[in-house]
Coordinates of C-alpha atoms and ligand atoms in Angstrom, one line a residue:
M49 CA 0.6 -57.0 -20.4
D50 CA 2.7 -59.0 -18.2
A51 CA 5.6 -56.9 -16.0
N52 CA 8.1 -59.4 -17.3
D53 CA 7.6 -59.2 -20.5
Q54 CA 10.8 -58.4 -22.4
T55 CA 10.0 -58.5 -25.8
A56 CA 8.5 -54.8 -26.1
E57 CA 11.4 -52.8 -27.1
P58 CA 12.0 -49.8 -24.8
L59 CA 10.6 -46.6 -26.4
D60 CA 13.9 -43.7 -26.8
S61 CA 14.1 -41.2 -23.9
F62 CA 13.2 -37.5 -25.5
D63 CA 16.6 -36.4 -24.1
M64 CA 19.0 -34.8 -26.2
D65 CA 22.5 -35.6 -26.2
P66 CA 24.2 -31.7 -25.8
Q67 CA 25.7 -32.0 -29.3
T68 CA 22.5 -32.5 -30.8
F69 CA 20.5 -29.6 -28.0
R70 CA 23.3 -27.1 -29.1
R71 CA 22.9 -27.7 -33.2
L72 CA 18.9 -27.2 -32.6
G73 CA 19.9 -24.3 -30.1
Y74 CA 21.8 -22.4 -32.5
Q75 CA 19.2 -22.7 -35.0
V76 CA 16.5 -21.3 -32.9
I77 CA 19.0 -18.5 -32.0
D78 CA 19.5 -17.5 -35.5
L79 CA 15.6 -17.6 -35.8
M80 CA 15.2 -15.5 -32.9
A81 CA 17.9 -13.1 -34.4
D82 CA 16.2 -13.0 -37.6
A83 CA 12.8 -12.1 -35.8
V84 CA 14.4 -9.3 -33.3
T85 CA 15.8 -7.9 -36.7
Q86 CA 12.6 -8.3 -38.6
E87 CA 10.6 -5.9 -35.8
S88 CA 11.7 -3.3 -37.8
S89 CA 11.3 -3.7 -41.3
D90 CA 7.7 -3.0 -42.9
P91 CA 4.5 -3.9 -43.1
V92 CA 4.6 -3.6 -39.0
M93 CA 1.0 -5.6 -39.6
P94 CA 1.2 -8.0 -42.6
Q95 CA -2.1 -8.5 -44.7
V96 CA -3.9 -12.1 -44.3
S97 CA -7.1 -13.2 -44.4
G98 CA -8.5 -15.5 -41.9
Q99 CA -8.8 -18.3 -44.7
Q100 CA -5.4 -18.2 -45.8
M101 CA -4.2 -18.7 -42.2
R102 CA -6.6 -21.7 -41.6
A103 CA -5.2 -23.0 -44.7
I104 CA -2.2 -22.6 -43.3
F105 CA -3.1 -23.8 -39.5
D106 CA -5.2 -27.1 -40.7
D107 CA -3.3 -30.2 -40.2
P108 CA -4.3 -33.1 -39.0
V109 CA -3.1 -34.7 -35.2
P110 CA 0.6 -35.3 -35.8
E111 CA 0.7 -39.1 -35.2
Q112 CA 4.5 -38.8 -36.3
G113 CA 7.2 -36.8 -35.2
V114 CA 9.4 -35.0 -38.2
V115 CA 13.0 -33.6 -37.8
P116 CA 12.8 -30.6 -35.8
E117 CA 15.0 -28.8 -38.7
K118 CA 11.5 -28.8 -40.7
L119 CA 9.5 -27.3 -37.4
I120 CA 12.5 -24.3 -37.0
R121 CA 11.7 -23.5 -40.6
A122 CA 7.6 -23.7 -40.6
C123 CA 8.1 -21.1 -37.5
R124 CA 10.2 -18.8 -40.0
E125 CA 7.6 -19.0 -42.9
T126 CA 4.2 -18.8 -40.9
L127 CA 5.2 -16.7 -37.6
L128 CA 7.6 -14.3 -38.6
Q129 CA 5.5 -13.9 -41.9
Y130 CA 2.4 -13.1 -40.9
D131 CA 2.2 -12.3 -37.6
R132 CA 2.0 -8.3 -36.8
K133 CA 5.3 -6.8 -35.2
N134 CA 4.8 -5.6 -31.7
G135 CA 8.3 -4.1 -31.2
H136 CA 8.2 -2.2 -34.3
P137 CA 9.1 1.4 -34.2
R138 CA 5.8 2.6 -35.5
F139 CA 3.7 0.2 -33.6
F140 CA 1.4 2.5 -31.5
G141 CA -1.5 0.3 -30.8
Y142 CA -3.1 -0.6 -27.4
V143 CA -0.3 -0.7 -24.6
C144 CA 2.0 -3.4 -26.3
A145 CA 5.8 -2.5 -25.5
S146 CA 8.4 -3.6 -27.3
A147 CA 10.5 -6.8 -26.1
D148 CA 13.7 -6.4 -24.8
P149 CA 15.7 -9.3 -26.1
L150 CA 17.6 -9.5 -22.9
G151 CA 14.9 -10.5 -21.6
A152 CA 13.4 -12.8 -24.2
L153 CA 17.1 -14.8 -24.0
A154 CA 16.2 -14.8 -20.2
D155 CA 13.0 -16.4 -20.8
A156 CA 13.9 -18.9 -23.1
L157 CA 16.4 -19.8 -20.5
A158 CA 13.2 -20.4 -17.8
S159 CA 11.8 -22.7 -20.3
V160 CA 14.7 -24.9 -20.1
L161 CA 15.3 -24.7 -16.2
N162 CA 11.6 -25.2 -15.7
Q163 CA 11.4 -24.2 -12.3
N164 CA 8.0 -24.3 -11.0
V165 CA 7.8 -21.5 -8.4
T166 CA 5.4 -22.3 -6.2
A167 CA 7.1 -22.0 -3.0
W168 CA 10.4 -21.8 -1.4
R169 CA 11.0 -25.4 -1.0
S170 CA 10.2 -26.3 -4.7
A171 CA 12.9 -23.5 -5.9
P172 CA 14.9 -21.8 -3.1
A173 CA 16.5 -19.6 -5.9
A174 CA 14.0 -18.8 -8.0
T175 CA 11.0 -18.0 -5.5
E176 CA 14.1 -15.6 -3.8
M177 CA 15.2 -14.1 -7.3
E178 CA 11.2 -13.8 -7.5
R179 CA 10.5 -12.2 -4.1
L180 CA 13.6 -10.1 -4.7
V181 CA 12.3 -8.3 -8.1
V182 CA 8.9 -8.0 -6.0
R183 CA 10.8 -6.0 -3.2
W184 CA 13.0 -4.3 -6.6
L185 CA 9.5 -3.1 -8.2
D186 CA 8.0 -2.0 -4.9
E187 CA 10.9 0.3 -4.6
M188 CA 10.8 1.5 -7.9
V189 CA 7.8 3.2 -7.9
A190 CA 7.4 3.9 -3.9
F191 CA 4.7 1.4 -2.9
R192 CA 6.7 0.8 0.2
S193 CA 5.2 -2.1 1.3
G194 CA 8.4 -3.4 1.4
G195 CA 7.9 -5.9 -1.3
Q196 CA 4.6 -8.1 -0.3
G197 CA 3.3 -9.2 -3.8
L198 CA 3.8 -11.4 -6.7
L199 CA 3.9 -11.8 -10.5
V200 CA 1.4 -13.2 -11.9
G201 CA 0.1 -13.0 -15.9
G202 CA -0.9 -9.2 -16.6
G203 CA -2.5 -6.7 -15.5
S204 CA -6.1 -8.3 -15.9
A205 CA -5.0 -11.1 -13.4
A206 CA -3.4 -8.5 -11.1
N207 CA -6.4 -6.5 -11.0
T208 CA -8.1 -9.7 -10.3
T209 CA -6.1 -10.6 -7.6
A210 CA -6.3 -7.4 -6.0
I211 CA -10.3 -7.5 -6.2
A212 CA -10.1 -10.6 -4.7
C213 CA -8.6 -9.2 -1.6
A214 CA -10.4 -6.7 -1.0
L215 CA -13.8 -8.8 -1.3
A216 CA -11.6 -11.3 0.9
T217 CA -11.2 -8.1 3.8
V218 CA -14.7 -6.9 3.5
K219 CA -15.7 -10.5 4.4
S220 CA -13.5 -11.0 7.3
N221 CA -14.6 -7.4 8.7
N222 CA -18.2 -8.5 9.1
E223 CA -19.6 -10.8 11.6
K224 CA -20.9 -12.7 9.1
A225 CA -20.7 -13.1 5.0
P226 CA -22.1 -10.0 3.2
P227 CA -24.7 -11.1 0.7
R228 CA -23.3 -10.8 -2.8
D229 CA -25.9 -8.7 -4.5
R230 CA -24.7 -6.0 -1.6
L231 CA -21.5 -5.3 -3.1
S232 CA -19.9 -2.8 -5.0
V233 CA -17.1 -1.8 -6.7
Y234 CA -15.9 1.7 -8.4
R235 CA -14.2 2.8 -11.2
S236 CA -14.2 5.8 -13.4
T237 CA -16.2 5.6 -16.8
Q238 CA -12.4 5.2 -17.9
G239 CA -11.5 2.3 -15.7
H240 CA -10.0 -1.3 -17.8
L241 CA -12.3 -3.4 -18.4
S242 CA -10.4 -6.0 -16.4
I243 CA -12.1 -4.7 -13.2
E244 CA -15.2 -4.9 -14.0
K245 CA -14.9 -8.6 -15.9
A246 CA -12.9 -9.4 -12.1
A247 CA -16.2 -8.0 -10.1
R248 CA -18.7 -10.0 -12.1
L249 CA -16.8 -13.1 -11.5
F250 CA -16.2 -12.5 -8.0
G251 CA -20.5 -12.5 -8.0
V252 CA -20.6 -8.6 -7.5
P253 CA -24.0 -7.7 -9.7
Q254 CA -23.1 -6.0 -12.7
E255 CA -25.3 -2.8 -12.0
N256 CA -23.0 -2.6 -9.0
V257 CA -19.7 -2.0 -10.7
R258 CA -20.3 1.7 -10.9
A259 CA -18.5 4.1 -13.2
I260 CA -17.6 7.3 -11.8
D261 CA -17.6 10.3 -13.6
V262 CA -14.6 12.1 -15.2
D263 CA -13.3 15.2 -15.8
A264 CA -12.4 17.0 -19.2
H265 CA -9.2 15.4 -18.9
Y266 CA -10.2 12.0 -18.3
R267 CA -9.9 11.8 -15.0
M268 CA -11.7 10.6 -11.9
I269 CA -13.6 13.1 -9.8
P270 CA -13.1 12.4 -6.3
E271 CA -16.3 14.2 -5.3
A272 CA -18.2 12.4 -7.7
L273 CA -17.0 9.1 -6.1
D274 CA -17.9 10.6 -2.6
R275 CA -21.2 11.1 -3.4
K276 CA -21.8 7.8 -4.9
L277 CA -20.2 6.1 -2.2
S278 CA -22.5 7.9 0.2
N279 CA -25.6 6.9 -1.5
D280 CA -24.8 3.5 -1.5
L281 CA -23.8 3.2 1.6
R282 CA -27.0 4.8 2.9
D283 CA -28.7 2.5 0.6
G284 CA -27.3 -0.3 2.5
L285 CA -24.7 -1.3 0.0
I286 CA -21.3 -2.6 0.9
P287 CA -18.6 -1.0 -0.9
A288 CA -15.4 -3.1 -1.1
C289 CA -13.1 -1.7 -3.8
V290 CA -12.4 1.6 -5.6
C291 CA -10.3 1.5 -8.5
A292 CA -8.3 4.1 -9.1
S293 CA -5.9 4.2 -12.5
A294 CA -2.4 5.6 -12.6
G295 CA -2.4 5.7 -16.6
T296 CA -5.5 5.0 -18.4
A297 CA -5.2 2.5 -21.7
N298 CA -7.6 5.1 -23.3
T299 CA -5.6 8.6 -22.7
G300 CA -3.3 7.9 -20.1
A301 CA -5.1 9.6 -17.6
I302 CA -4.0 9.5 -14.0
D303 CA -7.1 9.5 -11.5
P304 CA -6.2 12.4 -8.4
L305 CA -5.0 9.1 -6.1
L306 CA -4.4 11.7 -3.2
E307 CA -7.4 12.8 -2.8
I308 CA -9.5 9.2 -3.7
A309 CA -7.0 7.8 -1.2
E310 CA -8.6 10.2 1.1
V311 CA -12.3 9.7 0.4
C312 CA -11.5 5.9 0.7
R313 CA -10.0 6.4 3.7
R314 CA -13.3 8.0 5.3
H315 CA -15.5 5.8 3.8
R316 CA -13.1 2.6 4.9
V317 CA -13.1 1.3 1.3
W318 CA -10.3 -1.1 -0.3
F319 CA -8.0 1.3 -2.5
H320 CA -6.7 -0.2 -5.5
I321 CA -4.4 1.5 -8.1
D322 CA -4.7 -0.3 -11.8
G323 CA -1.0 1.5 -12.7
A324 CA -0.9 -1.6 -15.2
Y325 CA 0.4 0.8 -17.8
G326 CA 1.7 4.1 -16.3
A327 CA 2.7 2.9 -12.5
P328 CA 6.4 2.9 -13.8
A329 CA 6.6 6.3 -15.2
A330 CA 6.7 7.4 -11.4
M331 CA 10.6 6.7 -11.6
T332 CA 10.7 10.0 -13.6
S333 CA 10.9 13.6 -12.4
D334 CA 7.6 14.8 -14.2
Y335 CA 5.6 11.9 -12.7
H336 CA 7.4 11.5 -9.6
W337 CA 4.1 13.2 -7.6
M338 CA 2.4 9.8 -8.4
Q339 CA 4.2 7.9 -5.6
D340 CA 2.8 9.9 -3.0
G341 CA -0.5 8.4 -4.7
F342 CA 0.8 4.9 -4.6
A343 CA 2.2 4.8 -0.6
Q344 CA -1.8 5.3 0.4
A345 CA -3.1 2.7 -1.8
D346 CA -3.4 -1.1 -0.3
S347 CA -3.0 -2.5 -3.7
M348 CA -1.5 -1.7 -6.9
S349 CA -0.9 -3.5 -10.2
L350 CA 2.1 -3.0 -12.5
D351 CA 2.9 -4.8 -15.8
P352 CA 6.9 -5.2 -16.3
H353 CA 5.4 -6.2 -19.8
K354 CA 4.4 -2.9 -20.5
W355 CA 6.3 0.3 -19.4
L356 CA 9.5 -2.0 -18.1
F357 CA 9.8 -3.9 -22.0
A358 CA 9.5 -7.2 -20.8
P359 CA 8.5 -10.1 -22.8
L360 CA 5.0 -11.4 -22.7
D361 CA 3.7 -12.4 -19.9
V362 CA 4.4 -10.9 -16.8
G363 CA 2.2 -8.4 -14.8
C364 CA 3.0 -7.6 -11.0
V365 CA 0.4 -7.3 -7.6
L366 CA 1.8 -5.1 -4.6
F367 CA -0.3 -5.9 -1.6
R368 CA 0.2 -3.4 1.6
D369 CA -0.5 -6.0 3.5
E370 CA -0.5 -9.7 2.4
T371 CA -2.8 -11.0 5.2
A372 CA -5.6 -9.9 3.1
A373 CA -4.1 -11.7 0.1
A374 CA -3.9 -15.0 2.2
Q375 CA -7.5 -14.6 3.4
A376 CA -8.6 -14.4 -0.4
F377 CA -6.4 -17.3 -1.0
S378 CA -4.6 -19.5 1.5
L379 CA -6.2 -22.6 2.7
Q380 CA -4.4 -22.9 5.7
S381 CA -5.7 -21.6 8.8
E382 CA -2.2 -21.1 10.3
Y383 CA -0.5 -19.1 7.7
T384 CA -0.4 -16.4 10.4
A385 CA 1.3 -18.6 12.4
V386 CA 4.5 -18.7 10.8
S387 CA 7.1 -17.2 12.2
E388 CA 9.4 -14.5 11.3
E389 CA 12.9 -16.8 11.5
D390 CA 11.5 -19.7 9.4
G391 CA 9.4 -17.4 7.2
I392 CA 11.4 -17.7 4.1
E393 CA 11.4 -21.0 4.1
H394 CA 7.8 -21.4 4.5
Y395 CA 6.7 -18.7 2.1
A396 CA 4.5 -20.1 -0.5
F397 CA 3.2 -18.3 -4.0
F398 CA 0.1 -19.8 -3.9
N399 CA -1.3 -18.7 -0.6
Y400 CA -1.3 -15.7 -2.3
G401 CA -2.7 -16.0 -5.5
L402 CA -4.4 -18.1 -7.4
E403 CA -1.7 -19.9 -9.5
L404 CA -0.4 -23.6 -8.4
S405 CA 2.1 -24.0 -10.9
R406 CA 3.6 -20.9 -11.7
R407 CA 6.2 -20.2 -14.4
F408 CA 9.7 -18.6 -14.0
R409 CA 8.2 -15.1 -14.5
A410 CA 10.8 -13.5 -12.7
L411 CA 13.9 -14.1 -14.6
K412 CA 13.3 -11.9 -17.5
V413 CA 12.4 -9.2 -15.2
W414 CA 16.0 -9.3 -12.8
M415 CA 17.5 -10.0 -16.4
I416 CA 15.8 -6.5 -17.9
L417 CA 16.6 -4.7 -14.2
K418 CA 19.7 -5.7 -13.5
G419 CA 21.6 -5.7 -17.0
R420 CA 19.6 -2.2 -18.2
G421 CA 20.1 -0.8 -14.7
V422 CA 16.8 1.0 -13.7
R423 CA 18.6 4.7 -14.8
R424 CA 18.5 3.9 -18.2
I425 CA 15.1 2.2 -18.1
T426 CA 13.9 5.4 -16.5
R427 CA 15.2 7.4 -19.1
M428 CA 13.6 5.2 -21.7
I429 CA 10.6 6.1 -20.3
E430 CA 11.2 9.7 -20.4
Q431 CA 12.0 9.5 -23.9
N432 CA 8.4 7.8 -24.7
I433 CA 6.7 10.2 -22.7
S434 CA 8.5 13.4 -24.5
L435 CA 8.3 11.6 -27.9
R436 CA 4.3 11.8 -26.9
R437 CA 4.7 15.4 -26.1
Y438 CA 6.6 16.1 -29.5
L439 CA 3.7 14.7 -31.0
D440 CA 1.0 16.7 -28.9
A441 CA 2.9 20.0 -30.2
R442 CA 2.7 19.0 -33.9
I443 CA -1.2 18.4 -33.4
A444 CA -1.8 21.5 -31.3
A445 CA 0.5 23.3 -34.5
D446 CA -1.5 21.6 -37.2
P447 CA -5.1 23.5 -38.4
R448 CA -6.2 19.7 -39.4
L449 CA -5.8 18.0 -36.5
E450 CA -7.6 17.8 -33.2
A451 CA -6.2 16.6 -29.7
L452 CA -8.5 14.6 -28.2
G453 CA -6.7 14.0 -25.0
S454 CA -3.3 12.8 -23.8
D455 CA -1.2 12.0 -20.9
L456 CA 1.9 10.2 -20.1
S457 CA 3.1 8.1 -23.5
I458 CA -0.9 8.3 -25.2
S459 CA -2.1 11.1 -26.5
C460 CA -5.4 10.7 -29.0
F461 CA -6.2 13.1 -31.6
R462 CA -8.5 13.3 -35.1
Y463 CA -8.7 14.6 -38.4
H464 CA -10.6 17.4 -38.8
P465 CA -10.3 19.7 -41.8
A466 CA -11.8 23.3 -41.4
G467 CA -12.7 22.3 -37.8
P468 CA -13.1 24.6 -35.0
H469 CA -9.2 24.0 -33.5
T470 CA -9.0 24.6 -30.3
G471 CA -5.8 22.4 -29.1
G472 CA -6.9 21.9 -25.5
A473 CA -7.2 18.2 -24.6
G474 CA -11.2 17.4 -24.4
A475 CA -12.0 21.2 -24.5
C476 CA -12.9 21.3 -28.2
E477 CA -16.8 22.5 -29.3
P478 CA -18.5 19.4 -29.5
A479 CA -20.1 19.0 -33.4
A480 CA -23.3 18.7 -34.7
P481 CA -24.5 15.0 -34.7
A482 CA -24.1 14.9 -38.6
E483 CA -21.0 16.2 -38.4
Q484 CA -19.4 13.8 -35.7
V485 CA -20.7 10.9 -37.8
R486 CA -19.0 12.4 -40.7
L487 CA -15.6 12.9 -38.8
N488 CA -15.8 9.6 -37.2
A489 CA -16.4 7.7 -40.8
L490 CA -13.2 9.5 -41.8
N491 CA -11.0 9.0 -39.2
R492 CA -11.9 5.2 -39.0
K493 CA -10.9 5.5 -42.7
I494 CA -7.6 7.2 -42.2
L495 CA -6.8 4.0 -39.3
E496 CA -7.8 1.4 -42.2
T497 CA -6.0 2.7 -44.8
L498 CA -3.2 3.7 -42.4
V499 CA -2.5 0.1 -40.8
A500 CA -3.2 -1.7 -44.9
E501 CA -0.6 0.4 -45.9
G502 CA 1.8 -1.4 -43.4
R503 CA 4.1 1.6 -42.3
V504 CA 2.2 2.5 -39.0
Y505 CA -0.4 0.2 -36.8
M506 CA -2.5 2.3 -34.3
S507 CA -5.4 1.3 -32.5
P508 CA -8.5 3.7 -32.4
T509 CA -10.8 4.9 -29.1
T510 CA -13.7 6.6 -28.8
L511 CA -13.9 9.6 -26.7
G512 CA -16.9 10.8 -25.7
G513 CA -18.6 9.7 -28.8
R514 CA -15.8 11.0 -31.0
Y515 CA -13.5 8.2 -32.9
A516 CA -9.9 8.6 -32.0
L517 CA -6.7 8.1 -33.4
R518 CA -4.9 6.8 -30.5
V519 CA -1.0 6.5 -30.3
C520 CA 0.8 5.0 -27.5
I521 CA 4.3 5.0 -27.5
V522 CA 5.7 2.2 -24.8
N523 CA 8.8 1.2 -26.9
F524 CA 12.7 1.7 -27.1
R525 CA 12.9 1.7 -31.0
T526 CA 10.5 4.6 -31.7
M527 CA 12.3 8.2 -32.4
Q528 CA 10.9 11.6 -33.5
G529 CA 11.1 10.6 -36.9
D530 CA 8.6 7.9 -36.7
I531 CA 5.7 10.5 -35.1
N532 CA 6.5 12.8 -37.7
L533 CA 5.9 10.1 -40.3
L534 CA 3.0 8.8 -39.0
V535 CA 1.6 12.6 -38.6
D536 CA 2.6 13.1 -42.1
E537 CA 0.6 9.9 -43.5
V538 CA -2.4 11.1 -41.5
L539 CA -2.5 14.3 -43.3
R540 CA -1.8 13.1 -46.2
I541 CA -4.6 9.9 -46.2
G542 CA -6.7 12.3 -44.4
A543 CA -6.2 15.1 -47.5
E544 CA -6.9 12.1 -50.1
L545 CA -9.8 11.1 -49.1
C546 CA -11.4 14.3 -48.4
S547 CA -10.2 15.5 -52.5
Ligands
PLP129 C1 -2.9 -3.5 -19.9 C2 -4.1 -2.7 -19.1 C3 -4.5 -4.0 -18.2 C4 -4.6 -5.2 -18.6 O1 -3.5 -5.5 -18.3 P1 -3.3 -6.9 -19.3 O2 -1.6 -7.3 -18.9 O3 -3.4 -6.8 -20.6 O4 -4.2 -8.2 -18.8 C5 -5.1 -3.4 -17.1 N1 -5.5 -1.8 -16.7 C6 -4.5 -0.9 -17.7 C7 -4.6 0.3 -17.4 C8 -3.9 -1.5 -18.7 O5 -3.3 -0.8 -19.8

């Protein structure tokens, strides 16, 4: 078309006048307020089939626009109707927190502001806010790096970033790049899947991703790690990273961090702590001791979207020395040349992580930490932990229930009528194979029934071949009555299935 052709009508801009924005905004806020209220209403998990869902979401590509009111209504009729309520007081699945509504409002604001938090120059205020939030997180759990690190999409991204740093360090410590098939990475048998995923992604052979044995409480055995490292070094492998857990997703187990730090130091291996779930518990007096281990690590993962109650998604990776991150991610050779005085304005997140365009994730964390205060957040974490202890006490007091492992705010157990009741986590007698199969099937059926009835949601796990009912409490709405209801329902359904 001729540039001077004036016959085509200019298109209306997508801009909204303030009145329209306010009118629609209030409708969205009404929907959001209803969603927050409905978090507590049953069912936790609506029953809906794949066919039903596909039939609802089967529109052709929309050629023509429709009025926004229609879309807001469609969200109400689908998303509020059919999705799981992750903030429900009896949602105990996975490690999935209830989201602070204050953080949700902050997240909506972040979308409107649409800051691209790549570097100080692109977003001076948003960048400084993120750097402040990272310093706060560092200080809150006493990692003590002075706040070197960045926000990422979650624990998987944080673990992946840390492993990239560890591998880059190995590379820089060697004359020439070590062959990938000689590299090895270590975590316990209970370590998170994201570690193995990251290692494989970076070319570490799957068989070199070592799973170290755990004790009766599912904690990595430092001596076993030491032996494995010694053997691997003797065989010419190049150990790149040890990933310890500060709270496994299965049972909340915390690996012996100080002992592992010592082993890592001796063998000169990068020490990473996966605290995606458990790290914030180090703020409580009962788990304060974890801080000594944190101070020894080279890197750590911590998910504000888990036990700091931020809405999805926001994870954080902390580095002892961000030079390693620059070695892994910066393409500039002079990154070390940035002088102290212009350091602030030269700071670029893209030199320390994978992402270039980055969402303004810090805003919701800033708003939650500042709005709620860390003391109150810590008390909420303590409340979750004491509810787990209350659940453990109910399990211990009932001969039909068998404890299978618990720590932090996770407890695993199973219905075991007429079983040898030993009480101690992980200390139960091994059942005969046929009995094990029967118990596994029974508990699977209990869980399925429970979830289908819609008053409680749990996800299962397997511990030493035993199918376990797993309860994870990272929720500011959960109260003692919810724990009682859960236990009573398991006992009722178990009895019904056995009669
Ligand atoms: C949840 C979790 C992860 C993964 O974090 P995402 O945010 O889901 O990616 C890693 N490690 C542990 C221990 C976790 O609980």
